[in-house]
Amino acid sequence: MSMTYFEWLAQVCRELGWNVMRAHDLLDDTRWSDLYERGATPQQAAAWARTEGLA
């Protein structure tokens, strides 16, 4: 079963140690939706965020 975009964002927030509700703030940021659409795992997205200095 695949995750919805919001579920995926919530998991990314968990991976980064952020409050899950922060996912609402990320919904409109196309950098995240692009990662989701390319099939990145939440762990991969969190690693990317750390590399980009977002976390």
C-alpha positions as a Python dict, from the first residue, in 0.01 Angstrom:
ca = {
    (1, 'M'): (0, 0, 0),
    (2, 'S'): (141, 338, -97),
    (3, 'M'): (125, 650, 114),
    (4, 'T'): (-66, 960, 19),
    (5, 'Y'): (141, 1273, -31),
    (6, 'F'): (37, 1407, 310),
    (7, 'E'): (119, 1078, 484),
    (8, 'W'): (456, 1082, 311),
    (9, 'L'): (522, 1441, 424),
    (10, 'A'): (426, 1349, 780),
    (11, 'Q'): (677, 1064, 770),
    (12, 'V'): (945, 1299, 635),
    (13, 'C'): (877, 1529, 930),
    (14, 'R'): (914, 1235, 1169),
    (15, 'E'): (1245, 1142, 1005),
    (16, 'L'): (1370, 1497, 1056),
    (17, 'G'): (1251, 1516, 1415),
    (18, 'W'): (998, 1785, 1330),
    (19, 'N'): (643, 1807, 1461),
    (20, 'V'): (421, 1613, 1220),
    (21, 'M'): (189, 1912, 1186),
    (22, 'R'): (471, 2091, 1004),
    (23, 'A'): (373, 1878, 704),
    (24, 'H'): (90, 2128, 642),
    (25, 'D'): (352, 2399, 586),
    (26, 'L'): (532, 2184, 328),
    (27, 'L'): (228, 2095, 116),
    (28, 'D'): (273, 2375, -138),
    (29, 'D'): (652, 2351, -166),
    (30, 'T'): (718, 2187, -503),
    (31, 'R'): (1061, 2062, -394),
    (32, 'W'): (883, 1810, -169),
    (33, 'S'): (614, 1714, -418),
    (34, 'D'): (881, 1660, -684),
    (35, 'L'): (1064, 1417, -454),
    (36, 'Y'): (738, 1237, -375),
    (37, 'E'): (647, 1208, -744),
    (38, 'R'): (994, 1071, -826),
    (39, 'G'): (936, 794, -574),
    (40, 'A'): (1177, 905, -302),
    (41, 'T'): (1126, 739, 33),
    (42, 'P'): (1069, 961, 337),
    (43, 'Q'): (1418, 864, 451),
    (44, 'Q'): (1568, 974, 118),
    (45, 'A'): (1374, 1301, 133),
    (46, 'A'): (1498, 1367, 486),
    (47, 'A'): (1857, 1300, 376),
    (48, 'W'): (1808, 1542, 85),
    (49, 'A'): (1671, 1808, 322),
    (50, 'R'): (1976, 1771, 544),
    (51, 'T'): (2210, 1798, 243),
    (52, 'E'): (2029, 2109, 121),
    (53, 'G'): (2046, 2271, 465),
    (54, 'L'): (1670, 2263, 516),
    (55, 'A'): (1696, 2060, 834),
}
